[in-house]
């Protein structure tokens, strides 16, 4: 909760909106999808406390109790996903501050080969017919999706509104290994660092190691040493980064 509130409260245009009490003039207490303006009111009070400079620490208990009232899953002291809480908070603020009190029925039209700009503009105008708030002004956008029939080749293009995007975490493209070379002549062991890709085989590892330690690849034996036990290293253990 702390991480989510810190992110939202540091969005300056939104914080300025609440500090100036503009939300009090736009509370939508009749929206069946909202929380009767309670979440927006509590969050506005919290923003005033956060940015007043009167206290070094703030406990957002009232906001927490209000959110738990409408979303019991956030009640108690169990661990919850911060992104899930942030999504609920942003959606709650939007519905509590929605300037549209009576949402009209909007019929979706097919793109029918029209230019993307025209289809996007039409979709955005339809979205604004049902959703108008400070949250829409600052955070909502459009995501294009295209569906094409493999039989007739007809393509349907849609522009769907969104207020957040879930992105995958970047994955490390290489595997870093530390290998200790112990020679049969009893000389001091030497540690080497190798950089491999995830689909490399033993032969690639031996070739790279051979270039560093000047030992021909056929004479290299990959093993794992644990205490007094020596065992041949499996490919699965190798990819986990086991020291050799």
Tab-separated table of C-alpha atoms in Angstrom:
chain	number	residue	atom	x	y	z
A	1	UNK	CA	0.000	0.000	0.000
A	2	UNK	CA	2.827	2.380	0.852
A	3	UNK	CA	4.511	1.824	-2.528
A	4	UNK	CA	1.261	2.389	-4.446
A	5	UNK	CA	0.284	5.526	-2.527
A	6	UNK	CA	3.788	6.971	-2.891
A	7	UNK	CA	3.662	6.470	-6.674
A	8	UNK	CA	0.238	8.078	-7.057
A	9	UNK	CA	0.881	10.963	-4.673
A	10	UNK	CA	4.090	11.865	-6.522
A	11	UNK	CA	2.133	12.391	-9.741
A	12	UNK	CA	2.203	16.183	-9.513
A	13	UNK	CA	-0.816	17.120	-11.674
A	14	UNK	CA	-3.036	14.697	-9.739
A	15	UNK	CA	-1.712	15.799	-6.338
A	16	UNK	CA	-2.229	19.444	-7.239
A	17	UNK	CA	-5.810	18.593	-8.228
A	18	UNK	CA	-6.483	17.177	-4.747
A	19	UNK	CA	-4.572	19.866	-2.836
A	20	UNK	CA	-6.710	22.534	-4.513
A	21	UNK	CA	-9.815	20.550	-3.448
A	22	UNK	CA	-11.085	20.306	-7.004
A	23	UNK	CA	-12.195	16.749	-6.282
A	24	UNK	CA	-14.843	18.057	-3.868
A	25	UNK	CA	-16.690	19.613	-6.813
A	26	UNK	CA	-16.570	16.438	-8.898
A	27	UNK	CA	-17.493	13.712	-6.401
A	28	UNK	CA	-19.905	11.279	-8.033
A	29	UNK	CA	-21.947	9.753	-5.222
A	30	UNK	CA	-24.543	8.122	-7.499
A	31	UNK	CA	-22.240	6.065	-9.704
A	32	UNK	CA	-23.155	2.378	-9.195
A	33	UNK	CA	-19.612	1.409	-10.193
A	34	UNK	CA	-18.034	3.769	-7.675
A	35	UNK	CA	-17.729	3.932	-3.902
A	36	UNK	CA	-20.103	6.876	-3.333
A	37	UNK	CA	-17.162	9.291	-3.390
A	38	UNK	CA	-15.678	7.842	-0.207
A	39	UNK	CA	-12.366	6.677	-1.665
A	40	UNK	CA	-11.769	9.952	-3.494
A	41	UNK	CA	-12.584	11.911	-0.341
A	42	UNK	CA	-10.299	9.790	1.846
A	43	UNK	CA	-7.484	9.919	-0.671
A	44	UNK	CA	-7.847	13.697	-0.910
A	45	UNK	CA	-7.537	13.961	2.876
A	46	UNK	CA	-4.427	11.788	2.764
A	47	UNK	CA	-2.824	13.952	0.070
A	48	UNK	CA	-3.391	17.031	2.236
A	49	UNK	CA	-1.691	15.288	5.171
A	50	UNK	CA	1.219	14.038	3.059
A	51	UNK	CA	2.070	17.379	1.530
A	52	UNK	CA	1.264	19.704	4.441
A	53	UNK	CA	4.638	19.150	6.061
A	54	UNK	CA	3.032	18.997	9.491
A	55	UNK	CA	4.068	15.411	10.258
A	56	UNK	CA	7.141	13.316	9.540
A	57	UNK	CA	5.134	10.104	9.269
A	58	UNK	CA	1.576	9.471	8.116
A	59	UNK	CA	-0.486	6.348	8.773
A	60	UNK	CA	-3.146	6.061	6.003
A	61	UNK	CA	-5.537	4.151	8.239
A	62	UNK	CA	-8.736	5.894	7.101
A	63	UNK	CA	-7.969	5.227	3.440
A	64	UNK	CA	-7.126	1.620	4.255
A	65	UNK	CA	-10.378	1.099	6.176
A	66	UNK	CA	-12.400	2.679	3.373
A	67	UNK	CA	-10.795	0.508	0.704
A	68	UNK	CA	-11.257	-2.623	2.836
A	69	UNK	CA	-14.941	-1.759	3.182
A	70	UNK	CA	-15.468	-2.015	-0.579
A	71	UNK	CA	-12.745	-4.624	-1.242
A	72	UNK	CA	-12.635	-7.028	1.741
A	73	UNK	CA	-9.680	-8.865	0.184
A	74	UNK	CA	-7.477	-5.966	1.288
A	75	UNK	CA	-8.663	-6.241	4.900
A	76	UNK	CA	-6.418	-7.673	7.586
A	77	UNK	CA	-2.640	-7.792	7.523
A	78	UNK	CA	-1.980	-10.366	4.815
A	79	UNK	CA	0.458	-9.687	2.001
A	80	UNK	CA	-1.132	-8.441	-1.240
A	81	UNK	CA	0.160	-7.571	-4.685
A	82	UNK	CA	1.007	-3.860	-4.898
A	83	UNK	CA	-0.009	-3.640	-8.558
A	84	UNK	CA	-3.412	-5.155	-7.757
A	85	UNK	CA	-3.948	-2.575	-5.006
A	86	UNK	CA	-2.825	0.252	-7.291
A	87	UNK	CA	-5.236	-0.862	-10.031
A	88	UNK	CA	-8.141	-0.929	-7.564
A	89	UNK	CA	-7.220	2.501	-6.167
A	90	UNK	CA	-6.978	4.116	-9.614
A	91	UNK	CA	-10.238	2.549	-10.758
A	92	UNK	CA	-11.936	3.641	-7.532
A	93	UNK	CA	-10.711	7.219	-7.904
A	94	UNK	CA	-11.886	7.286	-11.515
A	95	UNK	CA	-15.403	6.065	-10.754
A	96	UNK	CA	-15.739	8.339	-7.698
A	97	UNK	CA	-14.705	11.336	-9.809
A	98	UNK	CA	-16.451	10.377	-13.040
A	99	UNK	CA	-18.113	13.475	-14.480
A	100	UNK	CA	-20.562	11.281	-16.412
A	101	UNK	CA	-23.491	10.539	-14.111
A	102	UNK	CA	-25.650	8.733	-16.685
A	103	UNK	CA	-23.641	6.431	-18.929
A	104	UNK	CA	-25.198	6.024	-22.392
A	105	UNK	CA	-25.210	2.795	-24.360
A	106	UNK	CA	-22.399	2.788	-26.906
A	107	UNK	CA	-22.404	0.428	-29.881
A	108	UNK	CA	-19.023	-0.745	-31.090
A	109	UNK	CA	-18.420	-0.450	-34.823
A	110	UNK	CA	-16.097	-2.546	-36.943
A	111	UNK	CA	-13.082	-0.823	-38.467
A	112	UNK	CA	-14.222	-1.956	-41.943
A	113	UNK	CA	-10.938	-0.948	-43.570
A	114	UNK	CA	-11.047	2.652	-42.328
A	115	UNK	CA	-7.798	4.497	-41.454
A	116	UNK	CA	-6.441	3.793	-37.964
A	117	UNK	CA	-6.627	7.468	-37.036
A	118	UNK	CA	-10.363	7.573	-37.747
A	119	UNK	CA	-11.065	4.310	-35.892
A	120	UNK	CA	-8.966	5.418	-32.899
A	121	UNK	CA	-10.712	8.788	-32.719
A	122	UNK	CA	-14.134	7.151	-32.828
A	123	UNK	CA	-13.181	4.654	-30.093
A	124	UNK	CA	-11.812	7.426	-27.871
A	125	UNK	CA	-14.927	9.556	-28.273
A	126	UNK	CA	-17.077	6.541	-27.341
A	127	UNK	CA	-14.888	5.983	-24.278
A	128	UNK	CA	-15.333	9.608	-23.202
A	129	UNK	CA	-19.109	9.289	-23.483
A	130	UNK	CA	-18.983	6.977	-20.442
A	131	UNK	CA	-15.737	7.946	-18.738
A	132	UNK	CA	-14.591	11.467	-17.953
A	133	UNK	CA	-12.424	12.184	-14.929
A	134	UNK	CA	-9.023	13.487	-13.896
A	135	UNK	CA	-7.827	9.873	-14.008
A	136	UNK	CA	-8.874	9.557	-17.662
A	137	UNK	CA	-7.203	12.880	-18.461
A	138	UNK	CA	-3.870	11.808	-16.974
A	139	UNK	CA	-3.638	8.032	-17.218
A	140	UNK	CA	-5.927	6.537	-19.849
A	141	UNK	CA	-4.709	5.647	-23.316
A	142	UNK	CA	-5.487	3.298	-26.197
A	143	UNK	CA	-4.078	-0.073	-27.135
A	144	UNK	CA	-4.447	-1.243	-30.735
A	145	UNK	CA	-5.327	-4.857	-31.440
A	146	UNK	CA	-5.788	-6.500	-34.845
A	147	UNK	CA	-7.597	-9.756	-35.599
A	148	UNK	CA	-7.231	-11.208	-39.104
A	149	UNK	CA	-9.242	-14.095	-40.568
A	150	UNK	CA	-6.963	-16.749	-42.025
A	151	UNK	CA	-9.649	-17.823	-44.517
A	152	UNK	CA	-10.909	-14.601	-46.082
A	153	UNK	CA	-8.145	-12.253	-44.932
A	154	UNK	CA	-10.571	-9.753	-43.346
A	155	UNK	CA	-8.896	-7.702	-40.599
A	156	UNK	CA	-10.706	-6.147	-37.650
A	157	UNK	CA	-8.863	-3.348	-35.834
A	158	UNK	CA	-9.858	-2.146	-32.371
A	159	UNK	CA	-8.514	0.537	-30.061
A	160	UNK	CA	-9.246	-0.459	-26.462
A	161	UNK	CA	-8.789	1.967	-23.562
A	162	UNK	CA	-6.357	1.161	-20.771
A	163	UNK	CA	-5.055	2.891	-17.631
A	164	UNK	CA	-2.098	0.604	-16.949
A	165	UNK	CA	-0.020	-1.921	-18.857
A	166	UNK	CA	1.533	-5.106	-17.493
A	167	UNK	CA	5.020	-5.516	-18.927
A	168	UNK	CA	7.310	-8.541	-18.541
A	169	UNK	CA	10.519	-8.152	-16.570
A	170	UNK	CA	13.632	-8.156	-18.776
A	171	UNK	CA	15.421	-11.488	-18.694
A	172	UNK	CA	19.166	-11.845	-18.598
A	173	UNK	CA	20.234	-13.039	-22.034
A	174	UNK	CA	23.468	-14.650	-20.868
A	175	UNK	CA	24.538	-17.099	-18.191
A	176	UNK	CA	27.567	-16.209	-16.047
A	177	UNK	CA	29.620	-19.070	-14.617
A	178	UNK	CA	32.664	-19.266	-12.378
A	179	UNK	CA	34.917	-22.230	-13.133
A	180	UNK	CA	37.897	-23.321	-11.045
A	181	UNK	CA	40.506	-25.201	-13.052
A	182	UNK	CA	42.456	-27.760	-11.020
A	183	UNK	CA	45.389	-29.268	-12.914
A	184	UNK	CA	46.585	-32.811	-12.390
A	185	UNK	CA	50.147	-31.583	-11.785
A	186	UNK	CA	49.032	-30.128	-8.445
A	187	UNK	CA	49.603	-26.459	-9.362
A	188	UNK	CA	47.583	-23.683	-7.746
A	189	UNK	CA	43.922	-23.772	-8.933
A	190	UNK	CA	42.813	-20.805	-11.043
A	191	UNK	CA	39.274	-19.381	-11.213
A	192	UNK	CA	37.879	-18.211	-14.550
A	193	UNK	CA	34.642	-16.425	-15.457
A	194	UNK	CA	32.609	-17.543	-18.478
A	195	UNK	CA	29.693	-15.944	-20.299
A	196	UNK	CA	27.371	-18.414	-22.050
A	197	UNK	CA	23.942	-18.326	-23.635
A	198	UNK	CA	21.173	-20.528	-22.237
A	199	UNK	CA	21.229	-22.931	-25.191
A	200	UNK	CA	25.006	-23.487	-25.259
A	201	UNK	CA	26.293	-27.051	-24.889
A	202	UNK	CA	29.235	-28.526	-23.000
A	203	UNK	CA	31.418	-28.209	-26.076
A	204	UNK	CA	31.007	-24.413	-26.100
A	205	UNK	CA	31.919	-24.184	-22.416
A	206	UNK	CA	35.010	-26.374	-22.906
A	207	UNK	CA	36.097	-24.356	-25.933
A	208	UNK	CA	35.857	-21.031	-24.063
A	209	UNK	CA	37.605	-22.474	-21.031
A	210	UNK	CA	40.318	-23.972	-23.225
A	211	UNK	CA	41.090	-20.552	-24.697
A	212	UNK	CA	41.581	-19.168	-21.187
A	213	UNK	CA	43.560	-21.939	-19.540
A	214	UNK	CA	45.369	-23.332	-22.631
A	215	UNK	CA	44.170	-26.902	-22.006
A	216	UNK	CA	42.750	-28.762	-25.031
A	217	UNK	CA	38.966	-29.312	-24.730
A	218	UNK	CA	39.195	-33.141	-24.849
A	219	UNK	CA	41.372	-33.055	-21.718
A	220	UNK	CA	38.852	-31.003	-19.690
A	221	UNK	CA	36.528	-32.870	-17.339
A	222	UNK	CA	33.622	-30.961	-15.787
A	223	UNK	CA	32.935	-31.986	-12.205
A	224	UNK	CA	31.377	-30.680	-9.030
A	225	UNK	CA	33.404	-30.877	-5.828
A	226	UNK	CA	31.455	-30.872	-2.572
A	227	UNK	CA	33.627	-31.564	0.449
A	228	UNK	CA	35.403	-34.820	-0.298
A	229	UNK	CA	32.906	-35.864	-2.967
A	230	UNK	CA	33.591	-35.495	-6.689
A	231	UNK	CA	30.742	-36.038	-9.118
A	232	UNK	CA	30.195	-35.371	-12.774
A	233	UNK	CA	28.233	-32.189	-13.321
A	234	UNK	CA	24.875	-32.493	-15.080
A	235	UNK	CA	23.678	-29.992	-17.661
A	236	UNK	CA	20.846	-28.885	-15.346
A	237	UNK	CA	23.296	-28.111	-12.523
A	238	UNK	CA	25.517	-26.261	-14.957
A	239	UNK	CA	22.691	-23.925	-15.999
A	240	UNK	CA	21.959	-23.179	-12.332
A	241	UNK	CA	25.412	-21.660	-12.088
A	242	UNK	CA	27.092	-24.353	-9.964
A	243	UNK	CA	30.760	-23.649	-9.285
A	244	UNK	CA	33.114	-26.160	-10.884
